[in-house]
mmCIF file of C-alpha atoms in Angstrom:
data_model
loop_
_atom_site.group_PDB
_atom_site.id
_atom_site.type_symbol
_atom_site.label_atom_id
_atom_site.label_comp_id
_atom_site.label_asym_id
_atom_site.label_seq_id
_atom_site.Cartn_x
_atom_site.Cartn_y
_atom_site.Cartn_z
ATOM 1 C CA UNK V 18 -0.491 126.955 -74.801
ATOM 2 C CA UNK V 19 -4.029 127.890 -75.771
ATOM 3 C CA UNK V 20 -4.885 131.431 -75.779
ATOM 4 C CA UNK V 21 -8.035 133.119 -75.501
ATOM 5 C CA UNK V 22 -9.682 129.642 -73.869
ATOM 6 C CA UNK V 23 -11.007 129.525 -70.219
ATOM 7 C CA UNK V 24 -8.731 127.677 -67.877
ATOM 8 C CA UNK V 25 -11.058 124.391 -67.528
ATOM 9 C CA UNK V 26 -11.560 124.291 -71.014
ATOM 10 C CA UNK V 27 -8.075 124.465 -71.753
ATOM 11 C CA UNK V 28 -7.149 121.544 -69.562
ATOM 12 C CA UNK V 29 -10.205 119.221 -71.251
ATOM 13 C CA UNK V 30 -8.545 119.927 -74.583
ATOM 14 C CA UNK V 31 -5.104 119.244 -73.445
ATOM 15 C CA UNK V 32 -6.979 115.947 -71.676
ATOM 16 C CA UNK V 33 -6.111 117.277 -68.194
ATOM 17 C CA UNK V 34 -8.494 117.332 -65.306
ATOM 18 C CA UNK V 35 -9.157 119.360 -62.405
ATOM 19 C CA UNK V 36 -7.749 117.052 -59.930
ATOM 20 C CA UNK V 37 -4.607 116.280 -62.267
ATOM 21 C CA UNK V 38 -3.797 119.466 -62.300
ATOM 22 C CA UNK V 39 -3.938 120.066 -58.382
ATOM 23 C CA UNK V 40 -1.789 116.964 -58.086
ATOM 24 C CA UNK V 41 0.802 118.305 -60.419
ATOM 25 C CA UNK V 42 0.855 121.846 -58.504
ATOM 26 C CA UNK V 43 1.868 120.023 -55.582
ATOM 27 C CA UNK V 44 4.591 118.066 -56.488
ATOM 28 C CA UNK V 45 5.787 120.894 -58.413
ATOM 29 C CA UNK V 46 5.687 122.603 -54.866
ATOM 30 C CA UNK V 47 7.932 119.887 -53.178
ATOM 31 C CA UNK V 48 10.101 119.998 -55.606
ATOM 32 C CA UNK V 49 11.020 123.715 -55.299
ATOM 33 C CA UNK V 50 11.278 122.459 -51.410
ATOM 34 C CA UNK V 51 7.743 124.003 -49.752
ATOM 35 C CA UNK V 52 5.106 121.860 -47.759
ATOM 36 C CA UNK V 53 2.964 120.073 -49.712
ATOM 37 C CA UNK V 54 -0.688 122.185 -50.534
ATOM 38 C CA UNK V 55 2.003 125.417 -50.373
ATOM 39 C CA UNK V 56 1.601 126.045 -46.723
ATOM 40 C CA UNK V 57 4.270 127.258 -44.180
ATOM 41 C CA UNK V 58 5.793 124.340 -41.910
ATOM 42 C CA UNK V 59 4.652 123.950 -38.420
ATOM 43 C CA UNK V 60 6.253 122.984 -34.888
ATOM 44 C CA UNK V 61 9.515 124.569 -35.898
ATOM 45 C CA UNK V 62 11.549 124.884 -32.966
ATOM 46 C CA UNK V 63 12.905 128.509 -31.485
ATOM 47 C CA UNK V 64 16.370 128.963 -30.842
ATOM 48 C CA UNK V 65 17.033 129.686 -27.133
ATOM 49 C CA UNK V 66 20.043 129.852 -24.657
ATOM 50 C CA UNK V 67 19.734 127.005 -22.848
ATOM 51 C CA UNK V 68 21.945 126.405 -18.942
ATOM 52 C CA UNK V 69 21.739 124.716 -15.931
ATOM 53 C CA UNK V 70 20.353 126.094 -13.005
ATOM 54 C CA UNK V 71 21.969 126.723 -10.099
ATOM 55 C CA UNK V 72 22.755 127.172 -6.001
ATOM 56 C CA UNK V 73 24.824 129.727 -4.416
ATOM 57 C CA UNK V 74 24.806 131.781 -1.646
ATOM 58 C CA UNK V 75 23.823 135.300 -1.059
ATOM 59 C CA UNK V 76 25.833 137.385 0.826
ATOM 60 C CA UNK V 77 23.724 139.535 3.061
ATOM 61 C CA UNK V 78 25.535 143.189 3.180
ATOM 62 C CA UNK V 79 24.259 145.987 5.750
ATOM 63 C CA UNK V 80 25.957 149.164 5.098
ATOM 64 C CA UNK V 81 26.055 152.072 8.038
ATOM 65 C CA UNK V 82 28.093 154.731 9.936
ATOM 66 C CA UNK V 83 29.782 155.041 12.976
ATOM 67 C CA UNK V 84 31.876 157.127 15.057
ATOM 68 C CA UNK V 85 34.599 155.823 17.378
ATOM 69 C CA UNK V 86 35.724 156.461 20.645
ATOM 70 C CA UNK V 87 38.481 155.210 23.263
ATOM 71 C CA UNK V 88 37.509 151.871 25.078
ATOM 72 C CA UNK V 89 39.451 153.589 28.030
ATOM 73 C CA UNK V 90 38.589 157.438 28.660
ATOM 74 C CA UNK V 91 39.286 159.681 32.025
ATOM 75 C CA UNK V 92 38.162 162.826 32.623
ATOM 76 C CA UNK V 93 41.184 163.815 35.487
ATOM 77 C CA UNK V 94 39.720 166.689 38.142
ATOM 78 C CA UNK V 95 40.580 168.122 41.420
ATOM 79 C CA UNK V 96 40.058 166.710 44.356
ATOM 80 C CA UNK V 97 41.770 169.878 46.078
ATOM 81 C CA UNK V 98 41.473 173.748 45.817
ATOM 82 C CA UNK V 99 44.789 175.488 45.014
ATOM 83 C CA UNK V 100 47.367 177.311 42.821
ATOM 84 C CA UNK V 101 49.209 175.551 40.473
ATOM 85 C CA UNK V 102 52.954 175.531 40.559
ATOM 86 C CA UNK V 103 54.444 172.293 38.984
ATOM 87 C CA UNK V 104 52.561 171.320 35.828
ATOM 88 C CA UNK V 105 53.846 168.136 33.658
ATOM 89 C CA UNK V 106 50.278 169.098 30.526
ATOM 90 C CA UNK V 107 51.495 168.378 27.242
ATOM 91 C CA UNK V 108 49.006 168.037 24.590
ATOM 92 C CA UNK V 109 48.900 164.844 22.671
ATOM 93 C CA UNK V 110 51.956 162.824 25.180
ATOM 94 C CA UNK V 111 51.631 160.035 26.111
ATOM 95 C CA UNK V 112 51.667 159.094 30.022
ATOM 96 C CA UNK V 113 51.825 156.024 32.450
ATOM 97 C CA UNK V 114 49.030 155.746 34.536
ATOM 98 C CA UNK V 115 50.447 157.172 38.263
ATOM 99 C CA UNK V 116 52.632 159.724 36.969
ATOM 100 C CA UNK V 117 52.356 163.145 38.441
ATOM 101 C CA UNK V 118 50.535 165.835 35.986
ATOM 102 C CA UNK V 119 50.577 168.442 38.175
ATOM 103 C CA UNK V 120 51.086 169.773 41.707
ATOM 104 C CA UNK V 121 48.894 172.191 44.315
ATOM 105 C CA UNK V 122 50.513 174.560 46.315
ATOM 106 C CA UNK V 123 51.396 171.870 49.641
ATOM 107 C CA UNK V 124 53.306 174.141 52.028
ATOM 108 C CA UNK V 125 50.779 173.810 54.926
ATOM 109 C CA UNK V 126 50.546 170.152 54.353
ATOM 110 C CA UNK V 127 53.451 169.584 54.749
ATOM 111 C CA UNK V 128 53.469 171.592 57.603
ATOM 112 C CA UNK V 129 51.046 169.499 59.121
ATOM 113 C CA UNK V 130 52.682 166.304 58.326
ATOM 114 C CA UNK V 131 55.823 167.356 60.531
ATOM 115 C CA UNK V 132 53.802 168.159 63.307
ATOM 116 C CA UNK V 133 51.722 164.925 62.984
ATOM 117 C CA UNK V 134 55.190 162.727 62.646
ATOM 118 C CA UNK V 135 57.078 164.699 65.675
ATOM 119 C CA UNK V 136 53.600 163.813 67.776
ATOM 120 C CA UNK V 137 54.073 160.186 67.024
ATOM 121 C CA UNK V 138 57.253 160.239 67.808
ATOM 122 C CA UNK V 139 57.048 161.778 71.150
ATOM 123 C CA UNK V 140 53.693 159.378 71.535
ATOM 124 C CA UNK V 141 56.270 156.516 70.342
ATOM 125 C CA UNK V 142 59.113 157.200 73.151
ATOM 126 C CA UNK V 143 55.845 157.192 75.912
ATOM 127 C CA UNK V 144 55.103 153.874 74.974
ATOM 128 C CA UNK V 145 58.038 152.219 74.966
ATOM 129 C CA UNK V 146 59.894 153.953 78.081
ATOM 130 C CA UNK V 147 55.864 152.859 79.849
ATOM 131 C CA UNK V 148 56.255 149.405 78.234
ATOM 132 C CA UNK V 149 60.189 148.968 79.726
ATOM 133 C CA UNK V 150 59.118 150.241 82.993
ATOM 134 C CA UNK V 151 56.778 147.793 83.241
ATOM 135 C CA UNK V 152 59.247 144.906 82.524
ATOM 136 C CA UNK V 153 61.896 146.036 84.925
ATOM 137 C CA UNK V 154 58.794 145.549 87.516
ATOM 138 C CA UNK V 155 58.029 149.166 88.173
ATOM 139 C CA UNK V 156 54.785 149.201 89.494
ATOM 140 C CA UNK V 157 53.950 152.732 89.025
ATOM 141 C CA UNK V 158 52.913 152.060 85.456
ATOM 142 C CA UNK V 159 49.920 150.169 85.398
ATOM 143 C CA UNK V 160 47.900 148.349 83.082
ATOM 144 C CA UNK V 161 45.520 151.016 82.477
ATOM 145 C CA UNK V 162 48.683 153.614 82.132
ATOM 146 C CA UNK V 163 50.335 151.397 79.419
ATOM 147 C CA UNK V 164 47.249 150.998 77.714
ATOM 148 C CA UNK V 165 46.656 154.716 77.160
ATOM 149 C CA UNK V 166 50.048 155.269 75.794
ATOM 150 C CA UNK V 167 49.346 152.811 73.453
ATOM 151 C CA UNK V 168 46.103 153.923 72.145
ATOM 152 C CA UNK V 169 48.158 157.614 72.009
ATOM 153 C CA UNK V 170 51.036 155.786 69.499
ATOM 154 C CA UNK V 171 47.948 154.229 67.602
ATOM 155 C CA UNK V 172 46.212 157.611 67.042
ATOM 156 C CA UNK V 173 49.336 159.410 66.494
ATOM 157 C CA UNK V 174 50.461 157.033 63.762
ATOM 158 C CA UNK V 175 46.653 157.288 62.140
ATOM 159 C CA UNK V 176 47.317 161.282 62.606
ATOM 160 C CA UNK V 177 50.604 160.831 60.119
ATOM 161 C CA UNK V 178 48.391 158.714 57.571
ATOM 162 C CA UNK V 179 46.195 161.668 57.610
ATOM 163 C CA UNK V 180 48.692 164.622 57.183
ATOM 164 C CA UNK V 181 51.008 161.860 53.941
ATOM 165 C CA UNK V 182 47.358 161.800 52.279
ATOM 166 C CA UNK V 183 46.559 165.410 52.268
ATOM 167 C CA UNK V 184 49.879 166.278 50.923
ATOM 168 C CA UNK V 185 49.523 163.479 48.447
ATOM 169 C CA UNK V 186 45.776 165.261 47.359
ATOM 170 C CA UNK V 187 47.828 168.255 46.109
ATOM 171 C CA UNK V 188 49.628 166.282 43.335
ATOM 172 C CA UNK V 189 46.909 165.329 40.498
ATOM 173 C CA UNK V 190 47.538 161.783 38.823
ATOM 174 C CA UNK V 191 47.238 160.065 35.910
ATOM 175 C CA UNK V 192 44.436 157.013 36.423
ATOM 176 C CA UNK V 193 45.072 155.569 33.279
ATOM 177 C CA UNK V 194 47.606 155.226 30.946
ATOM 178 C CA UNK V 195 46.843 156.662 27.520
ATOM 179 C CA UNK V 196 47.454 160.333 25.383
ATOM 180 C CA UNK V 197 46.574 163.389 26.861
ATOM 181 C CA UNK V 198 44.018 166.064 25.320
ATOM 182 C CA UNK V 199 44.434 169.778 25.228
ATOM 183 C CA UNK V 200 44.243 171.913 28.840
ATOM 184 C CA UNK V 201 44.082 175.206 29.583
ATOM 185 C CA UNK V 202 45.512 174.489 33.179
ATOM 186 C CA UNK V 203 48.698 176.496 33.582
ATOM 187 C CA UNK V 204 51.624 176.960 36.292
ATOM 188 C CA UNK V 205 49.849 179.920 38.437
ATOM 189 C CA UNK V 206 46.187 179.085 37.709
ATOM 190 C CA UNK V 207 43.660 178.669 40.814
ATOM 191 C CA UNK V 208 42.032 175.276 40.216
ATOM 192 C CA UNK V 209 38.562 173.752 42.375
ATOM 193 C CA UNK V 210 37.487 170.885 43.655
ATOM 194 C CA UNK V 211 35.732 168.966 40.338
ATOM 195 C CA UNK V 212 37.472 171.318 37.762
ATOM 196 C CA UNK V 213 38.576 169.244 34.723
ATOM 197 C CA UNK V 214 42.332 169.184 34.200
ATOM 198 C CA UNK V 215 42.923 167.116 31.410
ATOM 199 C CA UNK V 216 41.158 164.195 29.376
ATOM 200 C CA UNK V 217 43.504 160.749 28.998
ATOM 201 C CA UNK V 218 42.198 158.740 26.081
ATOM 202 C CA UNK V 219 43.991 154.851 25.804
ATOM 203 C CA UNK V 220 43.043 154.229 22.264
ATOM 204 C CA UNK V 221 45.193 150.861 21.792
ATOM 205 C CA UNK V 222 41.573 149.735 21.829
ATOM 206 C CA UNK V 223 38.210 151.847 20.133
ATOM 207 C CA UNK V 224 34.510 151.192 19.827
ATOM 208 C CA UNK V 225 33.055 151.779 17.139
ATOM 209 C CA UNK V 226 29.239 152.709 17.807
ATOM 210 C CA UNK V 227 27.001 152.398 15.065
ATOM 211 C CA UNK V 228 22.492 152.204 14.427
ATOM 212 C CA UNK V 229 21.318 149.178 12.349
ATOM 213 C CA UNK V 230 17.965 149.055 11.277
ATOM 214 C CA UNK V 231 15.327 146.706 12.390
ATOM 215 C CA UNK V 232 15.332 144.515 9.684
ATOM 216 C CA UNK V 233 19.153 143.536 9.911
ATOM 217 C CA UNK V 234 18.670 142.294 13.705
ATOM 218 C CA UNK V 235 19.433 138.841 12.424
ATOM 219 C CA UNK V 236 22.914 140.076 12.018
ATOM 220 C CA UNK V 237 23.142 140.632 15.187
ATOM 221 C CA UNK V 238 25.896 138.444 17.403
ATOM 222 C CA UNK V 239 28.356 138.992 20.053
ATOM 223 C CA UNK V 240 31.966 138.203 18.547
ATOM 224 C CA UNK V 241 30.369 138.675 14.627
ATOM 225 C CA UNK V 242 33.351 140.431 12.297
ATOM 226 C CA UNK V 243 32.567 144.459 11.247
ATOM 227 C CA UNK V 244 34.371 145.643 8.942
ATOM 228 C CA UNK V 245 35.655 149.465 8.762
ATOM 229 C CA UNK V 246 36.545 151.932 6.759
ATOM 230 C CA UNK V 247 37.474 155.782 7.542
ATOM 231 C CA UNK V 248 38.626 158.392 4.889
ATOM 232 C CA UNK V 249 41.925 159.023 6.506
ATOM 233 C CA UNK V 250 43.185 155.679 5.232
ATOM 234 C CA UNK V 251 41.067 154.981 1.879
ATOM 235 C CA UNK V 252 41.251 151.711 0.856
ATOM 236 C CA UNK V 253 42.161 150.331 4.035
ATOM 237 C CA UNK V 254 39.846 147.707 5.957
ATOM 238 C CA UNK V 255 40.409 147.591 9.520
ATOM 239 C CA UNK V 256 38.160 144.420 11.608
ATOM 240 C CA UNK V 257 36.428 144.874 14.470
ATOM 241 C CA UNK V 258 33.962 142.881 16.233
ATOM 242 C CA UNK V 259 30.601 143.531 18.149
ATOM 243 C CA UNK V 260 31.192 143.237 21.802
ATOM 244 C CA UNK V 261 27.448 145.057 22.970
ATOM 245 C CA UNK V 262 24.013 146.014 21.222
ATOM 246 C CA UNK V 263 21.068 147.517 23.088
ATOM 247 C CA UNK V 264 18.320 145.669 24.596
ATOM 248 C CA UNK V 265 15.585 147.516 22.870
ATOM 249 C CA UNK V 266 14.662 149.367 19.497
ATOM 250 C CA UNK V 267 14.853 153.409 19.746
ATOM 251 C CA UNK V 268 11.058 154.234 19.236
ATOM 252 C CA UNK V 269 12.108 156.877 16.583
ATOM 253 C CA UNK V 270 14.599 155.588 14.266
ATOM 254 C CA UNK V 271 13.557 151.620 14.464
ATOM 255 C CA UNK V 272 17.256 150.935 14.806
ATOM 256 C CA UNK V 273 19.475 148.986 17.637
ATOM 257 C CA UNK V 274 22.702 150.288 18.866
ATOM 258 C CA UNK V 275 25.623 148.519 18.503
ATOM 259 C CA UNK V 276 28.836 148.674 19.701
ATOM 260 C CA UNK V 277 32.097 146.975 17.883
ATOM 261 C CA UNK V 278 35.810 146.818 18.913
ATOM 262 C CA UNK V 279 38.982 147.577 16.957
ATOM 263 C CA UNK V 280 42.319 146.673 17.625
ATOM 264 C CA UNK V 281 44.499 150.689 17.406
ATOM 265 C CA UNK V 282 47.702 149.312 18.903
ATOM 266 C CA UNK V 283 49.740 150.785 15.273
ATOM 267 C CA UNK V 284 47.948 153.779 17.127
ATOM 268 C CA UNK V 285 46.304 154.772 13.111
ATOM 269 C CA UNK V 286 43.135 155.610 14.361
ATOM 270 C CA UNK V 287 42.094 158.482 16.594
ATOM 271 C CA UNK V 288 38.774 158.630 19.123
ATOM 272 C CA UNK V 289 36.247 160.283 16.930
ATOM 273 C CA UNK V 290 36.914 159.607 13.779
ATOM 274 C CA UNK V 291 33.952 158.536 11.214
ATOM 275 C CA UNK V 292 33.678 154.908 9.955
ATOM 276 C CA UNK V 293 31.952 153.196 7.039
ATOM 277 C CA UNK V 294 30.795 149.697 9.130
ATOM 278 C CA UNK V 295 30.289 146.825 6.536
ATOM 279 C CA UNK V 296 28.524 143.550 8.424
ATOM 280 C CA UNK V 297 28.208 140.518 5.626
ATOM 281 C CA UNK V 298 26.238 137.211 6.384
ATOM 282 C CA UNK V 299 26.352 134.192 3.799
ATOM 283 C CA UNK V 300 22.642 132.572 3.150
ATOM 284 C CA UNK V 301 22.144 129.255 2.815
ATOM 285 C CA UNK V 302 22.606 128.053 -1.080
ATOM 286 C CA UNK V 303 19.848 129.462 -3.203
ATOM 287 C CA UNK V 304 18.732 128.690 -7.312
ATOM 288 C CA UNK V 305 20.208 131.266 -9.128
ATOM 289 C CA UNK V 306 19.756 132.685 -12.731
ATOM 290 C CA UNK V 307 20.757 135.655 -14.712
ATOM 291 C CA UNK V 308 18.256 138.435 -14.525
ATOM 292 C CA UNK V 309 17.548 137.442 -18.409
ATOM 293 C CA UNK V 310 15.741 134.517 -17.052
ATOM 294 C CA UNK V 311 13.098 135.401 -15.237
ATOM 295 C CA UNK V 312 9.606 136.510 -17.260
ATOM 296 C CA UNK V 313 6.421 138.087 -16.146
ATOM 297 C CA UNK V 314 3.187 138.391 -16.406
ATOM 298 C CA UNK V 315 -0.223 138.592 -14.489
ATOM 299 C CA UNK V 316 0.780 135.733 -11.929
ATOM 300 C CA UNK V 317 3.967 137.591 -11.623
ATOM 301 C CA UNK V 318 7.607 136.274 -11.984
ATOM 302 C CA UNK V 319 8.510 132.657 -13.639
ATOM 303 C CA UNK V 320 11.231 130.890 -15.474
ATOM 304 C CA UNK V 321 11.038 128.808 -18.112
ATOM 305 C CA UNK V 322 11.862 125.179 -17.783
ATOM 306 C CA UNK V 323 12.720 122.644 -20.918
ATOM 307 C CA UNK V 324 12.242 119.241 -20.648
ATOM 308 C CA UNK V 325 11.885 116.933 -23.688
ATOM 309 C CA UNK V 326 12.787 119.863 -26.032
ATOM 310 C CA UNK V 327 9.951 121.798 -24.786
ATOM 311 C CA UNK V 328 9.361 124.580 -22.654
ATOM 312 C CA UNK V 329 7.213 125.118 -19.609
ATOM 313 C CA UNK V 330 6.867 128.427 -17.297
ATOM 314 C CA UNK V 331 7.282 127.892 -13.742
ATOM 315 C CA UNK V 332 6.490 130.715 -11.292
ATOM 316 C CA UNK V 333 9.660 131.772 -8.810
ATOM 317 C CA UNK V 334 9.920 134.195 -6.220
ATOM 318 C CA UNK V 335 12.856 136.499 -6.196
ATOM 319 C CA UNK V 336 14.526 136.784 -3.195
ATOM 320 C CA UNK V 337 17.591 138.752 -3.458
ATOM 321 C CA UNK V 338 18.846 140.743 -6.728
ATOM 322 C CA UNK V 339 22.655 142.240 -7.365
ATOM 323 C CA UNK V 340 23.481 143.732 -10.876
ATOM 324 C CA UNK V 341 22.762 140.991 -13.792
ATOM 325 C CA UNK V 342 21.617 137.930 -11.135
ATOM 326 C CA UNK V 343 18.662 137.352 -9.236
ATOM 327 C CA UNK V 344 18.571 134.550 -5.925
ATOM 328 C CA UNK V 345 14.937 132.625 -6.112
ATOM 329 C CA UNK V 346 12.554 130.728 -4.366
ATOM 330 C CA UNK V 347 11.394 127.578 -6.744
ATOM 331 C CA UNK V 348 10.490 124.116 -6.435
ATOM 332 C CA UNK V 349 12.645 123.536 -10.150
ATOM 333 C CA UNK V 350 15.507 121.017 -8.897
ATOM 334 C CA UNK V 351 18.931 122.533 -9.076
ATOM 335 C CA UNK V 352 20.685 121.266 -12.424
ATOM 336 C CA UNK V 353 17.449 121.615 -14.561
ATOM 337 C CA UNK V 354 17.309 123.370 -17.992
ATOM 338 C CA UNK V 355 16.812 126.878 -17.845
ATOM 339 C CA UNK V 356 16.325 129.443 -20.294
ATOM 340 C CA UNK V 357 18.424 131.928 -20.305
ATOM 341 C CA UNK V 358 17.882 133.874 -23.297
ATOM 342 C CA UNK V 359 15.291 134.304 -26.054
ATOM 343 C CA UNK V 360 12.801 133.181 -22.840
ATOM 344 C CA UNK V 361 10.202 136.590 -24.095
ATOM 345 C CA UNK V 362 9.927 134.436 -27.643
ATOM 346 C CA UNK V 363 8.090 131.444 -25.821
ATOM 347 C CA UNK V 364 4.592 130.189 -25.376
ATOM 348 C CA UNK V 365 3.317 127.371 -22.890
ATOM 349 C CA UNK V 366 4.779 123.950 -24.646
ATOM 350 C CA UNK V 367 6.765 125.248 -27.137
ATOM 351 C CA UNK V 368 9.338 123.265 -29.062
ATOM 352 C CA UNK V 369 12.757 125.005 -28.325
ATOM 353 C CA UNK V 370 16.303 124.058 -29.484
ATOM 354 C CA UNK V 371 19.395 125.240 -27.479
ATOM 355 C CA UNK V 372 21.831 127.521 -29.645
ATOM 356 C CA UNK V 373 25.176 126.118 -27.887
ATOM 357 C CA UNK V 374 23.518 122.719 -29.267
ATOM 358 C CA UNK V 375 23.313 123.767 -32.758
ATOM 359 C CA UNK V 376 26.541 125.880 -32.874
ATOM 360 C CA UNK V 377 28.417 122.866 -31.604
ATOM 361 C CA UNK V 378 26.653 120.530 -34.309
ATOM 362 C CA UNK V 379 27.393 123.027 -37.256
ATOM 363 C CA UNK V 380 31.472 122.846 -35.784
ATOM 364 C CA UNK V 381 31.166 119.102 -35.794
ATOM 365 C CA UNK V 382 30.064 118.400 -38.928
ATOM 366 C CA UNK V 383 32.950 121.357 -40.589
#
């Protein structure tokens, strides 16, 4: 070493040069493993997650409420003034339709059926003792005679009809078959014509009525699968399917009615009860990516594509989105690289290498 010399005069007296000396800096520099001229290396590669992309469906989920009600309902009224004295009202049993629920006070018709039987049979024994008479060659009875006593038997008969359906108006009916409601009718009580004796529900089958909003309509189909749910039996799914909808949007709420059926025959589920309605439709196969995936900026949304070991954005539109996955719209063919991860690290063309790539190199050469 020299001390107390300047640098270039230094090197002249150890015979050295300016450009020797640069020359030996650098290879000095490659040996301790830099770039040459001490620089950092360029085009080094980022490490990404690297997978195919690809094509599923959606499935389409509209979520609502409902409340249900018997396909089969009947309010049973009067059709007769009276007391009651024969009642067969039991809330909650179950009856066949025709059976008797209760009966009127029928005294006077029955009455009146007695005397409209004993005048057919009196108009009966006119006819035929006329109509024998008339065989044996009487001529007394003529055609005009027979004929009368014939129109009497027909109107005396018509006249019995009457009196069996009045005393058949005092017993009240069951028009359906199905479970009775609570009454307040009771042997003793006065009823009216129109009063309402009982309700029958048959709720073997129920509707389910339910609003969905305009933008579902597409869901919309006659036989399409609803599925149901109702607090009483939590974790159960009962299936129904939509049998009606309306013709026309309610002004107010934007929605459609709708109207499903569900099988009751285990006889579970009771007219009024609250349901959860589920209605799922399947979309045709769309790209799909992890939500990772997808970058933005001032264009909006993209992915990043690699091809060739470098990267390229490609702008997407997102159609659908559930948890961690996102459904797109993209001309990028289905099986092309994708970046999955590290895709915030990357600028237009840059050189990327796949970490599954390396990891798996590192494990093959161990």
């Amino acid at each position: 070493m020299t001390f107390g010399m300047p640098g270039p005069v230094a090197q002249l007296w150890q015979g050295k040069t300016p450009e020797s000396s640069e020359a030996d800096a650098g290879t000095a520099q490659q040996a301790r493993g830099g770039p040459p001229g001490g620089g950092m290396r360029r085009g080094q590669a980022t490490t990404v997650v690297i997978s195919p992309l690809e094509e599923t469906s959606y499935s389409l989920v509209l979520r609502t409420v409902g409340t249900a009600r018997s396909l089969r309902k009947a309010d049973v009224t009067a059709r007769e003034t009276g007391e009651v004295v024969e009642s067969a009202l039991k809330a909650n049993a179950h009856v066949e339709k025709g059976d008797v629920l209760l009966r009127l006070d029928d005294r006077s018709q029955r009455l009146s059926l007695q005397v409209a039987e004993a005048e057919r049979d009196q108009a009966r024994d006119t006819y035929e003792r006329y109509k024998s008479l008339r065989a044996n060659g009487n001529l007394t009875v003529t055609d005009v005679t027979l004929s009368e006593a014939e129109v009497a038997l027909r109107l005396a008969e018509a006249n019995v009809g009457m009196a069996r359906l009045a005393l058949e108006e005092r017993r009240v009916i069951a028009p359906i078959s199905g479970r009775m409601g609570l009454s307040d009718v009771q042997v003793g009580d006065v009823v009216n014509v129109g009063d309402v004796i009982v309700t029958i529900d048959d709720s073997s089958t129920l509707v389910v009525e339910f609003e969905i909003p305009e933008r579902s309509m597409g869901l919309l189909e006659i036989g399409k699968t609803v599925l149901l749910g109702t607090p009483t039996h939590a974790g159960r799914v009962f299936q129904g399917r939509v049998t009606a909808f309306d013709s026309r949007l309610d002004p107010v709420t934007r929605s459609v009615t709708v109207q499903a059926e569900v099988d009751n025959t285990e006889g579970l589920l009771w007219s009024g009860m609250t349901f959860t309605v589920r209605m799922i439709e399947e979309t045709d196969p769309l790209p799909t990516v992890p939500a990772t995936a997808v970058t933005w900026d001032r264009s909006g949304a993209g992915i990043w594509v690699v091809e060739d070991g470098r990267a390229a954005r490609v702008p997407v539109t997102i159609r659908y989105r559930d948890g961690e996955r996102v459904w797109l719209d993209t001309t990028v063919p289905v099986g092309a690289s994708v970046v999955i991860e590290g895709a915030a690290k990357l600028r237009e063309g840059s050189m990327v290498q796949d970490v599954e790539a390396l990891r798996s190199a590192k494990e093959s050469n161990t």
